[in-house]
Amino acid sequence: MKQKTHHLYYLYYPRGWIIITLLLFIATATAQEQTPPPDEFPIGSSLSGLPWRRTIQNYYDSFDSSGMNIVFQYSDNNTKELLNDYEVIGTNYDTTTNDWIGYYATCYYTKWEAEQNQLDPTRVGFKHEYGKAANWKGIQCWSTKDLASSADSLVYGPHYRQDNRYKSWQHGDRHDVRYFVRFNMALDNPQSADTSLPVCKIKVVYRYRKYYSATTYDDSNLVFLEKTLKVKDFPDSGHFKYFNCDEPFPYYTYPKRFILPDYAGEIEQIPGEDYTYSDSEDSLGIQFVVDWLVEDPQVSGLTLYVDHIEVYDRDWKERYIEELEQAVFRIQTYAANYSSWDNLKYWAGHDEPYSIDAFAPIRIVDSLLYYNPQLLHRHRLLQTFNPYWTPDELINGDTLLCQYYRMANPEKLFIDFYPFSPSYPFRGYDAEVLRKRFQLCNQLQRGFWYMGQGFAEILLADSSWWVWRFPDPPELNATVMLALAHGSKGILFFTYDSWKYKGAIYGLPPEWHYLKGLVDTLNGTIPVSDLWYLIRNNLAQRLKGKLGNKLMSLDYTGVYLPLRRYFNEPGVFNTPPTVTERYLTLTEYTGESTPPPVHFHAGFFSRPGHELDNYFMLDNLITTDERKVWVTVEPPFSGYKNCRFRNVEGVFDTTFDGYSNGIVKLLTYPAGEGYLYQVAPVIKYGGRLLYSEATQPAMILEDDMTIENGAVLTINGVYSSKGNIIVKNGSIMNGSNGKIQFAEGKKLIVEGNGTILSTSGNKLELIFTERQDDNVTGIMIQPGGSLSISNCKVADATIGIESLLNANYLYAQNVEFINCETHSISIAGRSPGMNPTPPPANHQL
């Protein structure tokens, strides 16, 4: 087993990973009274990165009116009261108040285990031309065992692109990134070889590609650092020692011509040259190399062991590695200053980390926050991750999103992905690229969060879109619905307010830019956009209401069903006119004379612990106008007569015969809209009972159920009802030892003609609970309702039977009332003298 000296340094090699189980965030203190409930669907935005707006009340009034409940915002005593109504993601990144969380989280550091043996040369990781894995002094490593001669590339790789600028202003000059490297190695010298004998050469090599055209290129190597080590440089004891490359400098920086483009993944022309460069393809990027120089190891008896190689920037070296105890104290003490912030959910970490070297600091800072003895299991780290637009989804031969999730181990996977370009409308191709990212996110972590594109950038000189355009409401809505269809459990938008900036501060040409958010910023006023109204009038209400509440209780299964027709775009494949998955069939609607493009997407959901409770979310990804689709739903289970099919938000709720071939329904969808549907047995999950059916002992009813169409509900054994049972036209009968046990506050309501029947020797028991607030429990006959009840026991109700004003009639025979709180029978409109009400005790008619 490999011995580790400090667990916070170790990373990447799969067999050597230190895995820390991070529990879900649990707030142990009582939240502020106004703070959103902990299980409410989070929907929010980033609110004003401009310092002078942080305490302006009308920005918060505007945000509050939008209905959103979570916000990125600078967090200090000046903003605390203004943020009381929301969950907060603290976004400080402060260069003046020692925001150590943001500082350390945006450093660069990776530890690469030398014994990792990446056999696929196109993927990231250490490779070896020679040598073998070994264990030296209890440490797993790579060695020169059994080598008969010198060998180049004993260890080489990992081949990955590095950031050569910082994403945070806290590190001084953003383009002054200095990387240090140290090799941890040991030498076994049992024969006391000549101390001047060269042993190995350690190197840092940058490999990049010059593109002269799309198909013409060549690869080049640039040696940043190298050093030759001799026998005398190693400890005589054979113990491991760190070796630094200090020739010609103790660090390396990237030459200016290799400064990354402003948008990673783009390739930019080098001024004055006839080529472009790239380091994002496989086998390109940085390498740490160990060459074995000993010509005759058998004569010298030397064996080299390479444990690991670490790379880190100047700030990580000086403020973490060399000041470890102080670093831990700084991070945890800064977080502890916010112990009274019960609504602070996360600290913002490294925004859109672009390089593997950014991942370990995120994991380390997050673990220090989580295990902070001053603030245990609170205030975790959160950062948005951009999974790139590369056609094959790969960076250096690997999916960077997967590497980020494995190596940074974020408590919440949170991506941003912005598909709205000034070059084209929202296309089928854009939806498909977005779908692939969402699908991968769900595979990595159920319930991931998504940051939608609620912004645009404008060049003020000519008012033209720059890089990003402002989406139309159906376009933004479609991306949100697609995220929800893949199980997202958090939706935020970048950005809320708007501001101007000069490109020069980001290394761009010095034109004025306008970042347009959900609200404009004009002369101190805050005019809202169409997207703001989309959020307030649609998304916020739905996600904090029935749709969001239900989605929070479900898991996306990873199974989906697309219906795509009449597309003529690269990367978008048309499906047949009828497609089927599981219990759902989608069929193209052909009512139009000229068929338009059709693009529907369905994602299937399950409810943990409820295998019969099925859901699917169906989205219309056409954002120009409405579309129709034929939907066929078959019973996804057997043995249940009444099968519920409903729109969770109440558009329709119908029942079909579970012993039939299912139901066919034509659904009409507005542009870019999505809806969640439930398919479940009525007798277990509520809905309309249209056909007679019997319960089974210990069965539980999860939601309200209405008995209609003359249906008979037969009770066998105990039937626990978490919802109200409403009788519109039907009967409840006792089968065998029937008992209905109502949950707190639930009742039996008669709205039409209802009958409750049993026999004198086998009475049906109706067991209620004490009232909840003013919610009376028991049997309630609504105006216009009629009830005939016989041979039953009614127990523990507030009022055994309450007949409201204008009810038709009540006929009760051989009914036993037990422990009813106020009355056994109460009939509205009848004075006690005319119709004496039985006392609140055991009573039998």
CSV table of N, CA and C in Angstrom, one decimal, residues 49 84 124 130 132 147 242 368 428 464 483 558 587 658:
chain,number,residue,atom,x,y,z
A,49,GLY,N,-21.9,42.1,-10.3
A,49,GLY,CA,-20.5,42.0,-9.9
A,49,GLY,C,-19.9,43.4,-9.7
A,84,ASN,N,-31.1,38.4,3.0
A,84,ASN,CA,-31.8,37.5,3.9
A,84,ASN,C,-32.9,36.6,3.3
A,124,VAL,N,-4.9,11.3,-21.7
A,124,VAL,CA,-4.0,12.0,-20.7
A,124,VAL,C,-3.6,11.0,-19.7
A,130,TYR,N,9.7,2.1,-21.2
A,130,TYR,CA,10.5,1.1,-20.5
A,130,TYR,C,10.2,1.1,-19.0
A,132,LYS,N,9.2,-0.8,-15.1
A,132,LYS,CA,8.1,-1.6,-14.6
A,132,LYS,C,7.7,-1.0,-13.3
A,147,LEU,N,16.1,-3.3,-16.5
A,147,LEU,CA,16.6,-2.6,-17.7
A,147,LEU,C,18.1,-2.9,-17.8
A,242,TYR,N,12.8,15.1,-3.2
A,242,TYR,CA,12.2,15.9,-4.3
A,242,TYR,C,13.4,16.6,-5.1
A,368,LEU,N,-11.4,21.3,3.0
A,368,LEU,CA,-11.1,22.1,4.2
A,368,LEU,C,-12.3,22.8,4.7
A,428,GLY,N,-31.3,22.6,-34.4
A,428,GLY,CA,-31.4,21.2,-33.9
A,428,GLY,C,-30.0,20.8,-33.5
A,464,SER,N,-23.8,45.9,-32.4
A,464,SER,CA,-23.8,44.5,-32.9
A,464,SER,C,-23.6,43.5,-31.8
A,483,ALA,N,-32.7,20.8,-19.9
A,483,ALA,CA,-32.0,20.5,-18.7
A,483,ALA,C,-32.8,19.7,-17.7
A,558,GLY,N,-31.8,8.2,-17.1
A,558,GLY,CA,-30.8,8.1,-18.2
A,558,GLY,C,-31.4,7.6,-19.5
A,587,THR,N,-45.6,9.9,-32.0
A,587,THR,CA,-45.9,9.8,-33.4
A,587,THR,C,-46.1,11.2,-34.0
A,658,GLY,N,-56.1,-0.2,-17.3
A,658,GLY,CA,-54.8,-0.8,-17.2
A,658,GLY,C,-54.7,-2.1,-17.8
